[in-house]
PDB file of C-alpha atoms in Angstrom:
ATOM      1  CA  UNK A1292     -22.415 122.458 -89.323  1.00 60.00           C
ATOM      2  CA  UNK A1293     -24.636 119.378 -89.306  1.00 71.00           C
ATOM      3  CA  UNK A1294     -28.251 119.499 -88.213  1.00 82.00           C
ATOM      4  CA  UNK A1295     -29.286 117.889 -84.936  1.00 84.00           C
ATOM      5  CA  UNK A1296     -32.240 115.569 -84.876  1.00 85.00           C
ATOM      6  CA  UNK A1297     -35.293 116.715 -82.976  1.00 86.00           C
ATOM      7  CA  UNK A1298     -35.816 115.255 -79.545  1.00 86.00           C
ATOM      8  CA  UNK A1299     -38.899 113.068 -79.410  1.00 86.00           C
ATOM      9  CA  UNK A1300     -40.433 112.324 -76.002  1.00 86.00           C
ATOM     10  CA  UNK A1301     -42.778 109.333 -76.045  1.00 84.00           C
ATOM     11  CA  UNK A1302     -45.837 109.162 -73.870  1.00 82.00           C
ATOM     12  CA  UNK A1303     -45.633 106.878 -70.864  1.00 82.00           C
ATOM     13  CA  UNK A1304     -48.581 104.909 -69.497  1.00 80.00           C
ATOM     14  CA  UNK A1305     -46.823 104.109 -66.194  1.00 80.00           C
ATOM     15  CA  UNK A1306     -48.050 106.249 -63.345  1.00 81.00           C
ATOM     16  CA  UNK A1307     -47.563 106.143 -59.591  1.00 79.00           C
ATOM     17  CA  UNK A1308     -50.634 105.315 -57.552  1.00 82.00           C
ATOM     18  CA  UNK A1309     -51.034 105.873 -53.860  1.00 80.00           C
ATOM     19  CA  UNK A1310     -48.673 107.552 -51.417  1.00 82.00           C
ATOM     20  CA  UNK A1311     -44.951 107.141 -51.729  1.00 80.00           C
ATOM     21  CA  UNK A1312     -43.619 105.328 -48.665  1.00 81.00           C
ATOM     22  CA  UNK A1313     -40.390 106.701 -47.331  1.00 81.00           C
ATOM     23  CA  UNK A1314     -38.064 105.213 -44.733  1.00 82.00           C
ATOM     24  CA  UNK A1315     -39.389 105.720 -41.241  1.00 82.00           C
ATOM     25  CA  UNK A1316     -37.148 107.741 -38.986  1.00 81.00           C
ATOM     26  CA  UNK A1317     -36.788 105.863 -35.731  1.00 82.00           C
ATOM     27  CA  UNK A1318     -36.115 107.743 -32.552  1.00 83.00           C
ATOM     28  CA  UNK A1319     -33.425 106.530 -30.264  1.00 82.00           C
ATOM     29  CA  UNK A1320     -34.507 104.867 -27.060  1.00 84.00           C
ATOM     30  CA  UNK A1321     -32.427 103.269 -24.366  1.00 83.00           C
ATOM     31  CA  UNK A1322     -32.224  99.505 -24.753  1.00 82.00           C
ATOM     32  CA  UNK A1323     -33.628  97.146 -22.193  1.00 84.00           C
ATOM     33  CA  UNK A1324     -31.119  95.139 -20.206  1.00 84.00           C
ATOM     34  CA  UNK A1325     -31.773  91.523 -19.457  1.00 85.00           C
ATOM     35  CA  UNK A1326     -32.228  90.736 -15.817  1.00 85.00           C
ATOM     36  CA  UNK A1327     -29.429  88.795 -14.177  1.00 86.00           C
ATOM     37  CA  UNK A1328     -30.493  85.312 -13.206  1.00 85.00           C
ATOM     38  CA  UNK A1329     -28.488  83.668 -10.452  1.00 86.00           C
ATOM     39  CA  UNK A1330     -29.192  79.917 -10.345  1.00 83.00           C
ATOM     40  CA  UNK A1331     -29.488  78.386  -6.930  1.00 84.00           C
ATOM     41  CA  UNK A1332     -26.935  75.817  -5.868  1.00 83.00           C
ATOM     42  CA  UNK A1333     -27.784  72.465  -4.305  1.00 82.00           C
ATOM     43  CA  UNK A1334     -24.212  71.580  -3.300  1.00 82.00           C
ATOM     44  CA  UNK A1335     -23.622  71.846   0.422  1.00 82.00           C
ATOM     45  CA  UNK A1336     -20.654  70.709   2.537  1.00 79.00           C
ATOM     46  CA  UNK A1337     -21.511  67.985   5.044  1.00 83.00           C
ATOM     47  CA  UNK A1338     -19.578  67.171   8.200  1.00 81.00           C
ATOM     48  CA  UNK A1339     -16.548  68.939   9.627  1.00 84.00           C
ATOM     49  CA  UNK A1340     -13.922  70.416   7.381  1.00 81.00           C
ATOM     50  CA  UNK A1341     -10.622  68.566   7.847  1.00 82.00           C
ATOM     51  CA  UNK A1342      -7.777  71.006   8.032  1.00 83.00           C
ATOM     52  CA  UNK A1343      -4.098  70.335   7.712  1.00 83.00           C
ATOM     53  CA  UNK A1344      -2.427  69.303  10.981  1.00 84.00           C
ATOM     54  CA  UNK A1345       0.034  71.818  12.330  1.00 83.00           C
ATOM     55  CA  UNK A1346       3.235  69.867  13.039  1.00 82.00           C
ATOM     56  CA  UNK A1347       5.715  71.227  15.514  1.00 82.00           C
ATOM     57  CA  UNK A1348       9.459  70.807  14.983  1.00 79.00           C
ATOM     58  CA  UNK A1349      11.025  67.926  16.951  1.00 80.00           C
ATOM     59  CA  UNK A1350      14.718  67.169  17.085  1.00 82.00           C
ATOM     60  CA  UNK A1351      15.586  64.029  15.186  1.00 81.00           C
ATOM     61  CA  UNK A1352      16.912  60.945  16.909  1.00 84.00           C
ATOM     62  CA  UNK A1353      20.462  59.816  16.243  1.00 85.00           C
ATOM     63  CA  UNK A1354      21.143  56.176  15.607  1.00 86.00           C
ATOM     64  CA  UNK A1355      23.353  54.352  18.100  1.00 88.00           C
ATOM     65  CA  UNK A1356      26.907  53.577  17.120  1.00 89.00           C
ATOM     66  CA  UNK A1357      27.347  49.873  16.481  1.00 88.00           C
ATOM     67  CA  UNK A1358      30.869  48.542  16.799  1.00 86.00           C
ATOM     68  CA  UNK A1359      31.277  45.151  15.178  1.00 84.00           C
ATOM     69  CA  UNK A1360      33.718  42.577  16.435  1.00 82.00           C
ATOM     70  CA  UNK A1361      36.820  41.880  14.434  1.00 79.00           C
ATOM     71  CA  UNK A1362      37.769  38.330  13.398  1.00 77.00           C
ATOM     72  CA  UNK A1363      41.313  39.229  12.479  1.00 75.00           C
ATOM     73  CA  UNK A1364      43.758  37.964  15.096  1.00 74.00           C
ATOM     74  CA  UNK A1365      47.486  37.496  15.346  1.00 71.00           C
ATOM     75  CA  UNK A1366      48.211  33.773  15.193  1.00 69.00           C
ATOM     76  CA  UNK A1367      51.682  33.549  16.742  1.00 71.00           C
ATOM     77  CA  UNK A1368      53.534  35.783  19.185  1.00 68.00           C
ATOM     78  CA  UNK A1369      52.620  39.194  20.421  1.00 69.00           C
ATOM     79  CA  UNK A1370      53.076  42.693  19.069  1.00 66.00           C
ATOM     80  CA  UNK A1371      55.739  44.444  21.009  1.00 68.00           C
ATOM     81  CA  UNK A1372      55.837  48.220  21.240  1.00 65.00           C
ATOM     82  CA  UNK A1373      58.014  50.706  23.028  1.00 62.00           C
ATOM     83  CA  UNK A1374      55.074  51.860  25.076  1.00 62.00           C
ATOM     84  CA  UNK A1375      53.387  49.301  27.165  1.00 58.00           C
ATOM     85  CA  UNK A1376      50.584  51.401  28.541  1.00 62.00           C
ATOM     86  CA  UNK A1377      48.027  53.065  26.317  1.00 60.00           C
ATOM     87  CA  UNK A1378      45.339  55.559  27.113  1.00 55.00           C
ATOM     88  CA  UNK A1379      41.920  54.023  27.379  1.00 60.00           C
ATOM     89  CA  UNK A1380      38.796  55.459  25.798  1.00 66.00           C
ATOM     90  CA  UNK A1381      37.752  58.670  27.492  1.00 68.00           C
ATOM     91  CA  UNK A1382      40.884  59.131  29.589  1.00 73.00           C
ATOM     92  CA  UNK A1383      43.534  61.786  28.906  1.00 77.00           C
ATOM     93  CA  UNK A1384      47.240  61.105  29.295  1.00 80.00           C
ATOM     94  CA  UNK A1385      48.965  62.797  32.200  1.00 86.00           C
ATOM     95  CA  UNK A1386      50.996  65.891  31.458  1.00 88.00           C
ATOM     96  CA  UNK A1387      54.679  65.474  32.112  1.00 88.00           C
ATOM     97  CA  UNK A1388      56.530  68.694  32.985  1.00 87.00           C
ATOM     98  CA  UNK A1389      60.233  68.502  32.287  1.00 85.00           C
ATOM     99  CA  UNK A1390      62.677  70.321  34.580  1.00 85.00           C
ATOM    100  CA  UNK A1391      64.134  73.521  33.095  1.00 84.00           C
ATOM    101  CA  UNK A1392      67.253  75.415  34.070  1.00 83.00           C
ATOM    102  CA  UNK A1393      66.113  78.663  32.447  1.00 82.00           C
ATOM    103  CA  UNK A1394      64.710  81.154  34.915  1.00 82.00           C
ATOM    104  CA  UNK A1395      63.474  84.759  34.495  1.00 80.00           C
ATOM    105  CA  UNK A1396      65.355  87.239  36.627  1.00 84.00           C
ATOM    106  CA  UNK A1397      64.024  90.663  37.515  1.00 83.00           C
ATOM    107  CA  UNK A1398      60.603  92.130  36.795  1.00 85.00           C
ATOM    108  CA  UNK A1399      58.717  91.446  33.580  1.00 81.00           C
ATOM    109  CA  UNK A1400      58.085  94.650  31.605  1.00 82.00           C
ATOM    110  CA  UNK A1401      54.520  94.702  30.266  1.00 83.00           C
ATOM    111  CA  UNK A1402      53.126  96.947  27.537  1.00 84.00           C
ATOM    112  CA  UNK A1403      51.819 100.187  28.933  1.00 84.00           C
ATOM    113  CA  UNK A1404      48.209 100.993  28.344  1.00 85.00           C
ATOM    114  CA  UNK A1405      48.183 104.337  26.481  1.00 84.00           C
ATOM    115  CA  UNK A1406      45.071 106.474  26.257  1.00 86.00           C
ATOM    116  CA  UNK A1407      44.218 108.377  23.091  1.00 86.00           C
ATOM    117  CA  UNK A1408      44.954 112.111  23.243  1.00 87.00           C
ATOM    118  CA  UNK A1409      44.484 114.683  20.514  1.00 85.00           C
ATOM    119  CA  UNK A1410      47.778 115.461  18.818  1.00 84.00           C
ATOM    120  CA  UNK A1411      49.425 118.839  19.044  1.00 87.00           C
ATOM    121  CA  UNK A1412      49.858 120.935  15.944  1.00 87.00           C
ATOM    122  CA  UNK A1413      53.075 122.707  15.125  1.00 89.00           C
ATOM    123  CA  UNK A1414      52.813 126.456  15.415  1.00 89.00           C
ATOM    124  CA  UNK A1415      52.879 128.369  12.140  1.00 90.00           C
ATOM    125  CA  UNK A1416      56.030 130.404  11.738  1.00 90.00           C
ATOM    126  CA  UNK A1417      55.760 133.298   9.346  1.00 88.00           C
ATOM    127  CA  UNK A1418      59.050 134.710   8.172  1.00 86.00           C
ATOM    128  CA  UNK A1419      59.489 138.364   7.533  1.00 85.00           C
ATOM    129  CA  UNK A1420      59.646 139.411   3.880  1.00 83.00           C
ATOM    130  CA  UNK A1421      61.570 142.291   2.407  1.00 82.00           C
ATOM    131  CA  UNK A1422      59.689 142.218  -0.884  1.00 82.00           C
ATOM    132  CA  UNK A1423      56.942 144.804  -1.214  1.00 81.00           C
ATOM    133  CA  UNK A1424      54.722 145.754  -4.139  1.00 81.00           C
ATOM    134  CA  UNK A1425      54.910 149.343  -5.277  1.00 83.00           C
ATOM    135  CA  UNK A1426      52.108 151.152  -6.970  1.00 83.00           C
ATOM    136  CA  UNK A1427      48.629 149.924  -7.724  1.00 85.00           C
ATOM    137  CA  UNK A1428      47.836 146.369  -8.605  1.00 83.00           C
ATOM    138  CA  UNK A1429      46.535 146.176 -12.127  1.00 84.00           C
ATOM    139  CA  UNK A1430      43.632 143.815 -12.448  1.00 83.00           C
ATOM    140  CA  UNK A1431      42.238 142.235 -15.580  1.00 85.00           C
ATOM    141  CA  UNK A1432      40.564 144.709 -17.870  1.00 85.00           C
ATOM    142  CA  UNK A1433      36.961 143.975 -18.824  1.00 85.00           C
ATOM    143  CA  UNK A1434      36.824 144.430 -22.582  1.00 86.00           C
ATOM    144  CA  UNK A1435      33.599 145.053 -24.418  1.00 87.00           C
ATOM    145  CA  UNK A1436      32.928 143.379 -27.720  1.00 86.00           C
ATOM    146  CA  UNK A1437      33.486 145.457 -30.862  1.00 86.00           C
ATOM    147  CA  UNK A1438      32.968 144.639 -34.430  1.00 86.00           C
ATOM    148  CA  UNK A1439      36.182 143.595 -36.112  1.00 84.00           C
ATOM    149  CA  UNK A1440      37.802 145.745 -38.744  1.00 86.00           C
ATOM    150  CA  UNK A1441      38.039 144.434 -42.253  1.00 86.00           C
ATOM    151  CA  UNK A1442      41.070 144.993 -44.380  1.00 88.00           C
ATOM    152  CA  UNK A1443      40.655 147.381 -47.279  1.00 88.00           C
ATOM    153  CA  UNK A1444      40.131 145.744 -50.647  1.00 89.00           C
ATOM    154  CA  UNK A1445      43.006 146.297 -53.017  1.00 88.00           C
ATOM    155  CA  UNK A1446      42.084 146.155 -56.669  1.00 88.00           C
ATOM    156  CA  UNK A1447      45.022 145.548 -58.928  1.00 86.00           C
ATOM    157  CA  UNK A1448      45.292 147.257 -62.269  1.00 84.00           C
ATOM    158  CA  UNK A1449      44.455 144.979 -65.224  1.00 82.00           C
ATOM    159  CA  UNK A1450      45.968 145.320 -68.685  1.00 81.00           C
ATOM    160  CA  UNK A1451      43.305 143.101 -70.272  1.00 80.00           C
ATOM    161  CA  UNK A1452      40.680 145.171 -71.999  1.00 80.00           C
ATOM    162  CA  UNK A1453      37.736 144.270 -74.223  1.00 78.00           C
ATOM    163  CA  UNK A1454      37.852 145.824 -77.693  1.00 81.00           C
ATOM    164  CA  UNK A1455      34.627 146.678 -79.427  1.00 81.00           C
ATOM    165  CA  UNK A1456      31.034 146.453 -78.235  1.00 83.00           C
ATOM    166  CA  UNK A1457      29.708 143.607 -76.120  1.00 81.00           C
ATOM    167  CA  UNK A1458      26.859 141.806 -77.880  1.00 82.00           C
ATOM    168  CA  UNK A1459      24.111 141.006 -75.434  1.00 84.00           C
ATOM    169  CA  UNK A1460      21.257 138.617 -75.906  1.00 85.00           C
ATOM    170  CA  UNK A1461      18.353 140.292 -77.574  1.00 85.00           C
ATOM    171  CA  UNK A1462      15.202 140.427 -75.494  1.00 84.00           C
ATOM    172  CA  UNK A1463      12.355 139.028 -77.545  1.00 85.00           C
ATOM    173  CA  UNK A1464       8.725 139.697 -76.798  1.00 86.00           C
ATOM    174  CA  UNK A1465       6.164 136.928 -77.011  1.00 86.00           C
ATOM    175  CA  UNK A1466       3.866 136.922 -80.013  1.00 86.00           C
ATOM    176  CA  UNK A1467       1.068 134.654 -80.954  1.00 85.00           C
ATOM    177  CA  UNK A1468       2.100 132.009 -83.470  1.00 83.00           C
ATOM    178  CA  UNK A1469       0.810 132.129 -87.007  1.00 86.00           C
ATOM    179  CA  UNK A1470      -1.409 129.333 -88.251  1.00 85.00           C
ATOM    180  CA  UNK A1471      -1.324 128.133 -91.829  1.00 86.00           C
ATOM    181  CA  UNK A1472      -4.342 128.973 -93.925  1.00 87.00           C
ATOM    182  CA  UNK A1473      -6.902 126.275 -94.580  1.00 88.00           C
ATOM    183  CA  UNK A1474      -7.062 125.149 -98.161  1.00 88.00           C
ATOM    184  CA  UNK A1475     -10.417 123.587 -99.119  1.00 88.00           C
ATOM    185  CA  UNK A1476     -10.164 121.607-102.323  1.00 86.00           C
ATOM    186  CA  UNK A1477     -13.073 121.271-104.691  1.00 85.00           C
ATOM    187  CA  UNK A1478     -14.970 117.969-104.662  1.00 83.00           C
ATOM    188  CA  UNK A1479     -16.471 116.329-107.723  1.00 82.00           C
ATOM    189  CA  UNK A1480     -18.649 113.971-105.701  1.00 82.00           C
ATOM    190  CA  UNK A1481     -22.229 115.106-105.489  1.00 82.00           C
ATOM    191  CA  UNK A1482     -25.399 113.448-104.174  1.00 81.00           C
ATOM    192  CA  UNK A1483     -28.252 113.004-106.578  1.00 83.00           C
ATOM    193  CA  UNK A1484     -31.858 112.863-105.548  1.00 82.00           C
ATOM    194  CA  UNK A1485     -33.320 113.351-102.095  1.00 84.00           C
ATOM    195  CA  UNK A1486     -31.643 112.147 -98.934  1.00 81.00           C
ATOM    196  CA  UNK A1487     -33.822 109.671 -97.058  1.00 83.00           C
ATOM    197  CA  UNK A1488     -33.862 110.258 -93.332  1.00 84.00           C
ATOM    198  CA  UNK A1489     -34.769 107.772 -90.653  1.00 84.00           C
ATOM    199  CA  UNK A1490     -38.480 107.622 -90.102  1.00 85.00           C
ATOM    200  CA  UNK A1491     -39.582 108.569 -86.633  1.00 85.00           C
ATOM    201  CA  UNK A1492     -42.017 105.939 -85.432  1.00 86.00           C
ATOM    202  CA  UNK A1493     -44.310 106.463 -82.497  1.00 86.00           C
ATOM    203  CA  UNK A1494     -44.006 103.937 -79.694  1.00 86.00           C
ATOM    204  CA  UNK A1495     -46.778 101.371 -79.456  1.00 86.00           C
ATOM    205  CA  UNK A1496     -47.449  98.520 -77.128  1.00 84.00           C
ATOM    206  CA  UNK A1497     -46.156  95.296 -78.619  1.00 83.00           C
ATOM    207  CA  UNK A1498     -48.491  92.457 -79.402  1.00 84.00           C
ATOM    208  CA  UNK A1499     -48.170  89.302 -77.320  1.00 84.00           C
ATOM    209  CA  UNK A1500     -48.389  85.862 -78.878  1.00 84.00           C
ATOM    210  CA  UNK A1501     -51.511  83.991 -77.952  1.00 84.00           C
ATOM    211  CA  UNK A1502     -51.209  81.225 -75.386  1.00 88.00           C
ATOM    212  CA  UNK A1503     -51.995  77.767 -76.743  1.00 87.00           C
ATOM    213  CA  UNK A1504     -52.987  75.168 -74.157  1.00 87.00           C
ATOM    214  CA  UNK A1505     -52.576  71.574 -75.363  1.00 85.00           C
ATOM    215  CA  UNK A1506     -54.910  68.832 -74.252  1.00 84.00           C
ATOM    216  CA  UNK A1507     -53.524  66.497 -71.630  1.00 82.00           C
ATOM    217  CA  UNK A1508     -54.449  62.833 -71.301  1.00 82.00           C
ATOM    218  CA  UNK A1509     -52.924  62.530 -67.819  1.00 81.00           C
ATOM    219  CA  UNK A1510     -55.506  62.869 -65.136  1.00 81.00           C
ATOM    220  CA  UNK A1511     -55.057  62.195 -61.398  1.00 78.00           C
ATOM    221  CA  UNK A1512     -57.305  59.594 -59.871  1.00 84.00           C
ATOM    222  CA  UNK A1513     -58.670  59.841 -56.375  1.00 82.00           C
ATOM    223  CA  UNK A1514     -58.332  62.708 -53.932  1.00 84.00           C
ATOM    224  CA  UNK A1515     -55.160  64.758 -53.855  1.00 81.00           C
ATOM    225  CA  UNK A1516     -53.620  64.796 -50.402  1.00 83.00           C
ATOM    226  CA  UNK A1517     -52.502  68.225 -49.437  1.00 84.00           C
ATOM    227  CA  UNK A1518     -50.108  69.129 -46.735  1.00 85.00           C
ATOM    228  CA  UNK A1519     -51.998  69.498 -43.469  1.00 84.00           C
ATOM    229  CA  UNK A1520     -51.994  73.038 -42.134  1.00 85.00           C
ATOM    230  CA  UNK A1521     -50.549  73.067 -38.636  1.00 84.00           C
ATOM    231  CA  UNK A1522     -51.364  75.848 -36.315  1.00 85.00           C
ATOM    232  CA  UNK A1523     -48.563  77.239 -34.274  1.00 85.00           C
ATOM    233  CA  UNK A1524     -48.623  76.402 -30.590  1.00 86.00           C
ATOM    234  CA  UNK A1525     -46.093  77.161 -27.918  1.00 84.00           C
ATOM    235  CA  UNK A1526     -43.792  74.249 -27.098  1.00 83.00           C
ATOM    236  CA  UNK A1527     -43.944  72.379 -23.827  1.00 85.00           C
ATOM    237  CA  UNK A1528     -41.371  73.516 -21.344  1.00 85.00           C
ATOM    238  CA  UNK A1529     -39.929  71.374 -18.609  1.00 87.00           C
ATOM    239  CA  UNK A1530     -41.260  72.303 -15.227  1.00 88.00           C
ATOM    240  CA  UNK A1531     -38.841  74.282 -13.144  1.00 89.00           C
ATOM    241  CA  UNK A1532     -37.774  72.459 -10.019  1.00 89.00           C
ATOM    242  CA  UNK A1533     -36.734  74.798  -7.267  1.00 87.00           C
ATOM    243  CA  UNK A1534     -34.781  73.220  -4.462  1.00 85.00           C
ATOM    244  CA  UNK A1535     -35.200  74.381  -0.903  1.00 83.00           C
ATOM    245  CA  UNK A1536     -32.372  76.560   0.287  1.00 80.00           C
ATOM    246  CA  UNK A1537     -31.343  76.963   3.916  1.00 81.00           C
ATOM    247  CA  UNK A1538     -29.216  79.971   3.171  1.00 80.00           C
ATOM    248  CA  UNK A1539     -31.057  83.146   3.975  1.00 80.00           C
ATOM    249  CA  UNK A1540     -29.667  86.651   4.103  1.00 77.00           C
ATOM    250  CA  UNK A1541     -29.952  88.372   7.420  1.00 82.00           C
ATOM    251  CA  UNK A1542     -30.536  92.038   7.842  1.00 80.00           C
ATOM    252  CA  UNK A1543     -31.371  94.575   5.181  1.00 83.00           C
ATOM    253  CA  UNK A1544     -29.880  94.413   1.729  1.00 80.00           C
ATOM    254  CA  UNK A1545     -28.035  97.604   0.835  1.00 80.00           C
ATOM    255  CA  UNK A1546     -29.162  98.609  -2.620  1.00 82.00           C
ATOM    256  CA  UNK A1547     -27.568 101.109  -4.886  1.00 82.00           C
ATOM    257  CA  UNK A1548     -29.119 104.540  -4.289  1.00 80.00           C
ATOM    258  CA  UNK A1549     -31.211 105.766  -7.176  1.00 82.00           C
ATOM    259  CA  UNK A1550     -29.469 108.938  -8.241  1.00 79.00           C
ATOM    260  CA  UNK A1551     -31.551 111.456 -10.149  1.00 82.00           C
ATOM    261  CA  UNK A1552     -29.974 113.497 -12.829  1.00 83.00           C
ATOM    262  CA  UNK A1553     -29.527 117.158 -12.034  1.00 84.00           C
ATOM    263  CA  UNK A1554     -27.826 119.831 -14.058  1.00 83.00           C
ATOM    264  CA  UNK A1555     -24.291 120.624 -12.922  1.00 82.00           C
ATOM    265  CA  UNK A1556     -23.376 123.899 -11.362  1.00 85.00           C
ATOM    266  CA  UNK A1557     -21.611 126.374 -13.558  1.00 85.00           C
ATOM    267  CA  UNK A1558     -19.229 128.978 -12.295  1.00 86.00           C
ATOM    268  CA  UNK A1559     -20.467 132.534 -12.397  1.00 87.00           C
ATOM    269  CA  UNK A1560     -19.133 134.639 -15.244  1.00 88.00           C
ATOM    270  CA  UNK A1561     -16.916 137.417 -13.954  1.00 87.00           C
ATOM    271  CA  UNK A1562     -16.571 140.356 -16.296  1.00 87.00           C
ATOM    272  CA  UNK A1563     -13.656 142.581 -15.451  1.00 83.00           C
ATOM    273  CA  UNK A1564     -13.872 146.307 -15.925  1.00 82.00           C
ATOM    274  CA  UNK A1565     -11.792 147.622 -18.804  1.00 80.00           C
ATOM    275  CA  UNK A1566      -9.945 150.933 -18.791  1.00 79.00           C
ATOM    276  CA  UNK A1567      -9.192 150.846 -22.507  1.00 78.00           C
ATOM    277  CA  UNK A1568     -11.508 153.047 -24.511  1.00 78.00           C
ATOM    278  CA  UNK A1569     -11.191 154.039 -28.177  1.00 76.00           C
ATOM    279  CA  UNK A1570     -10.630 157.744 -28.726  1.00 81.00           C
ATOM    280  CA  UNK A1571     -11.634 159.647 -31.773  1.00 79.00           C
ATOM    281  CA  UNK A1572     -13.817 158.475 -34.647  1.00 81.00           C
ATOM    282  CA  UNK A1573     -13.599 154.983 -36.033  1.00 75.00           C
ATOM    283  CA  UNK A1574     -12.928 155.027 -39.774  1.00 66.00           C
TER     284      UNK A1574
END
């Protein structure tokens, strides 16, 4: 087997100074809710409020019937008809009763008024019977369930027979497989001289290249204007104008009662007596 190189741990010039700051664990606190601001309103209704007029139902008026004159006239002669007199508007013609030679003789038979009465039922007539049952009446037998009977198995004789012994499959046991032997051949290659290993060098701080500052022929003239440093001041806010309000609440304002937290009541634990006791020794 090959040799493992030794582990070399270099010295480190980096060290921690001061206390190590960990993340602060903040405790939970209920958040603060912003107060509700209700702006005042300067819109007010002026004058009386005009409501919708309640209209009552009135029967509509019917237009008058206009009868126009007719310019169509008969030029010559007159229109003759079998009837010379006609009924005028609004008058009914007289009823003319013709004489009849058919007369009713005797009294007129009207339909009798019958009242409802419950109907009568026919009496039940039972005939005599000469048929009689002899002996006891056999009812249906209540049978209990029983397991069914199976027919006997009939095995027929067989003239087919096996001659000789029956060769079964041999049962083989598991064995570990055999591995082929390793054959190491001789090698005619040999190393001459000493084997040079990698030199282990100690870690050193690297050298930094020196900084070369070139001369500069550019020079600013006059004073250099810097950015003026402004101090922070709160901004000017517009003055709040509060309008006068003629709406004032009357009476006391019912606030929500401040309920204090109290632990809830728990039901008493009832332990029932037990009549079960172990007898003998517990193994």
